[in-house]
């Protein structure tokens, strides 16, 4: 890694931390530069578009981390797939939750281009899920709706049980949740 990439990465990393703590609007270029150990001139050298350019890079990286695994689980049936998917997502969710949640909180205030970055990532995740689910159901339209239902359901589970820490009070593991979700879906198909 070159020195240029190191400073750029450091700026993006520190900006992400500041955005999560303070919010995008409350974070200044001077704060980002100070946290990164550089001048504002150096920051603008690497990010000509200033704070919005940095925001775009932070969102790109956060969205990449929230991307579905490149290899969704292989399974004999939909129930087995959902159980394995729930386990994979439960393992990955804590690693990306903080980086992703601030974006959701700030979403209404983000510029349209940055909103599209996040939306494109979510749409890509849903498409990847749909492509795997289609092998277990009768048609693509069912796979499409089912992928959205599963995606939203698992995401909601992770938010409630991990981020809001309901899992500390109620014993319902991600795998058990995936198993129950699979049973319900199986009964409806």
C-alpha positions as a printed NumPy array, in Angstrom:
array([[  0.   ,   0.   ,   0.   ],
       [  1.402,   3.395,  -0.94 ],
       [  1.489,   6.403,   1.355],
       [ -1.263,   8.033,  -0.728],
       [ -3.585,   5.105,  -0.191],
       [ -2.705,   5.032,   3.496],
       [ -3.712,   8.657,   4.054],
       [ -6.828,   8.271,   1.907],
       [ -7.815,   5.144,   3.832],
       [ -7.109,   6.872,   7.143],
       [ -9.261,   9.848,   6.16 ],
       [-12.134,   7.573,   5.118],
       [-11.8  ,   5.481,   8.274],
       [-11.715,   8.505,  10.595],
       [-14.527,  10.24 ,   8.758],
       [-16.653,   7.105,   9.143],
       [-16.011,   7.104,  12.894],
       [-16.901,  10.792,  13.173],
       [-20.028,  10.373,  11.026],
       [-21.176,   7.49 ,  13.248],
       [-20.552,   9.441,  16.462],
       [-21.751,  12.906,  15.474],
       [-23.705,  12.503,  12.264],
       [-22.739,  13.703,   8.818],
       [-24.042,  17.266,   9.157],
       [-22.301,  17.838,  12.521],
       [-18.905,  16.657,  11.265],
       [-16.622,  19.269,   9.736],
       [-13.766,  18.913,   7.283],
       [-11.451,  20.344,   9.959],
       [-12.484,  17.59 ,  12.391],
       [-11.828,  14.913,   9.772],
       [ -8.43 ,  16.391,   8.915],
       [ -7.452,  16.705,  12.584],
       [ -8.521,  13.12 ,  13.346],
       [ -6.511,  11.948,  10.33 ],
       [ -3.414,  13.921,  11.264],
       [ -3.37 ,  15.984,   8.087],
       [ -4.175,  19.508,   6.948],
       [ -7.446,  20.443,   5.294],
       [ -5.389,  21.214,   2.168],
       [ -4.086,  17.628,   2.151],
       [ -7.613,  16.335,   2.652],
       [ -8.874,  18.351,  -0.33 ],
       [ -5.917,  17.126,  -2.373],
       [ -7.213,  13.566,  -2.059],
       [-10.924,  14.408,  -1.942],
       [-11.555,  17.381,  -4.22 ],
       [-15.272,  17.196,  -3.551],
       [-14.668,  17.674,   0.171],
       [-16.953,  16.159,   2.754],
       [-19.491,  14.867,   0.228],
       [-16.744,  13.001,  -1.665],
       [-15.544,  11.472,   1.616],
       [-19.121,  10.567,   2.524],
       [-19.515,   8.766,  -0.8  ],
       [-16.379,   6.706,  -0.106],
       [-17.495,   5.902,   3.448],
       [-20.897,   4.769,   2.15 ],
       [-19.295,   2.66 ,  -0.59 ],
       [-17.155,   0.863,   1.957],
       [-19.991,   0.43 ,   4.447],
       [-22.281,  -0.897,   1.73 ],
       [-19.573,  -3.34 ,   0.578],
       [-19.27 ,  -4.67 ,   4.125],
       [-23.041,  -5.191,   4.255],
       [-22.957,  -7.122,   0.978],
       [-24.246, -10.659,   1.074],
       [-21.575, -13.315,   1.133],
       [-20.321, -14.002,  -2.365],
       [-21.143, -17.645,  -1.8  ],
       [-24.604, -18.   ,  -0.393],
       [-25.062, -21.425,   1.171],
       [-25.83 , -24.433,  -0.973],
       [-28.665, -26.507,   0.42 ],
       [-30.954, -29.373,  -0.479],
       [-34.11 , -27.408,   0.277],
       [-35.38 , -23.96 ,   1.25 ],
       [-35.541, -24.765,   4.965],
       [-31.897, -25.84 ,   5.091],
       [-30.905, -22.772,   3.033],
       [-32.663, -20.358,   5.405],
       [-31.155, -21.954,   8.505],
       [-27.642, -21.704,   7.043],
       [-28.249, -18.165,   5.74 ],
       [-29.455, -17.031,   9.175],
       [-26.318, -18.429,  10.802],
       [-24.043, -16.695,   8.271],
       [-25.792, -13.358,   8.638],
       [-25.836, -13.603,  12.438],
       [-22.073, -14.064,  12.381],
       [-21.476, -11.158,  10.   ],
       [-24.056,  -8.69 ,  11.326],
       [-22.234,  -7.432,  14.431],
       [-19.188,  -6.62 ,  12.292],
       [-21.119,  -4.329,   9.977],
       [-23.948,  -3.051,  12.184],
       [-22.246,   0.092,  13.473],
       [-20.902,   1.015,  10.058],
       [-24.269,   0.489,   8.423],
       [-26.736,   1.754,  11.043],
       [-25.554,   5.354,  11.072],
       [-26.215,   5.487,   7.338],
       [-29.777,   4.365,   7.913],
       [-30.26 ,   7.009,  10.605],
       [-28.77 ,   9.702,   8.372],
       [-30.495,   8.435,   5.214],
       [-33.17 ,  11.172,   4.972],
       [-30.469,  13.859,   5.029],
       [-28.088,  12.234,   2.539],
       [-27.679,  13.594,  -0.993],
       [-29.595,  11.634,  -3.652],
       [-26.464,  10.098,  -5.191],
       [-25.408,   8.641,  -1.836],
       [-28.946,   7.351,  -1.239],
       [-28.748,   5.514,  -4.566],
       [-25.457,   3.86 ,  -3.553],
       [-27.134,   2.324,  -0.526],
       [-30.297,   1.435,  -2.431],
       [-28.259,  -0.235,  -5.177],
       [-26.464,  -2.327,  -2.563],
       [-29.729,  -3.466,  -0.989],
       [-31.188,  -4.254,  -4.401],
       [-28.069,  -6.25 ,  -5.259],
       [-28.379,  -8.238,  -2.033],
       [-32.015,  -8.994,  -2.78 ],
       [-31.169, -10.098,  -6.332],
       [-28.443, -12.427,  -5.046],
       [-30.877, -13.922,  -2.584],
       [-33.597, -14.252,  -5.239],
       [-31.223, -16.057,  -7.601],
       [-30.54 , -18.654,  -4.931],
       [-34.17 , -18.998,  -3.805],
       [-35.529, -19.496,  -7.323],
       [-34.239, -23.076,  -7.3  ],
       [-36.553, -23.922,  -4.384],
       [-39.816, -22.342,  -5.596],
       [-42.175, -22.603,  -8.535],
       [-41.362, -19.348, -10.371],
       [-39.267, -16.189, -10.415],
       [-42.064, -13.915,  -9.218],
       [-42.469, -16.029,  -6.077],
       [-38.689, -16.084,  -5.589],
       [-38.581, -12.289,  -5.913],
       [-41.277, -11.663,  -3.288],
       [-39.923, -14.364,  -1.023],
       [-36.407, -12.903,  -1.232],
       [-37.738,  -9.531,  -0.091],
       [-39.717, -11.111,   2.732],
       [-36.719, -13.137,   3.944],
       [-34.296, -10.231,   3.553],
       [-36.511,  -7.837,   5.518],
       [-37.334, -10.458,   8.129],
       [-33.724, -11.433,   8.824],
       [-32.616,  -7.798,   8.757],
       [-35.369,  -6.934,  11.248],
       [-34.393,  -9.848,  13.478],
       [-30.785,  -8.672,  13.493],
       [-31.761,  -5.088,  14.298],
       [-34.042,  -6.068,  17.174],
       [-32.071,  -8.94 ,  18.664],
       [-28.548,  -7.642,  18.087],
       [-28.64 ,  -3.859,  17.832],
       [-31.396,  -3.271,  20.374],
       [-30.104,  -6.268,  22.368],
       [-33.437,  -8.021,  22.859],
       [-31.405, -11.223,  22.479],
       [-30.068, -10.603,  25.997],
       [-33.595, -10.997,  27.357],
       [-35.144, -13.559,  25.021],
       [-33.552, -16.818,  23.945],
       [-34.096, -16.994,  20.19 ],
       [-30.876, -17.612,  18.304],
       [-30.471, -16.593,  14.682],
       [-30.395, -20.241,  13.658],
       [-33.619, -20.958,  15.583],
       [-35.174, -17.894,  13.989],
       [-34.053, -19.083,  10.547],
       [-35.508, -22.519,  11.256],
       [-38.868, -21.05 ,  12.3  ],
       [-38.891, -18.681,   9.32 ],
       [-38.175, -21.635,   7.031],
       [-41.051, -23.629,   8.517],
       [-43.493, -20.746,   8.106],
       [-42.371, -20.107,   4.53 ],
       [-42.561, -23.83 ,   3.76 ],
       [-46.149, -24.009,   5.011],
       [-47.163, -21.029,   2.878],
       [-45.67 , -22.359,  -0.351]])
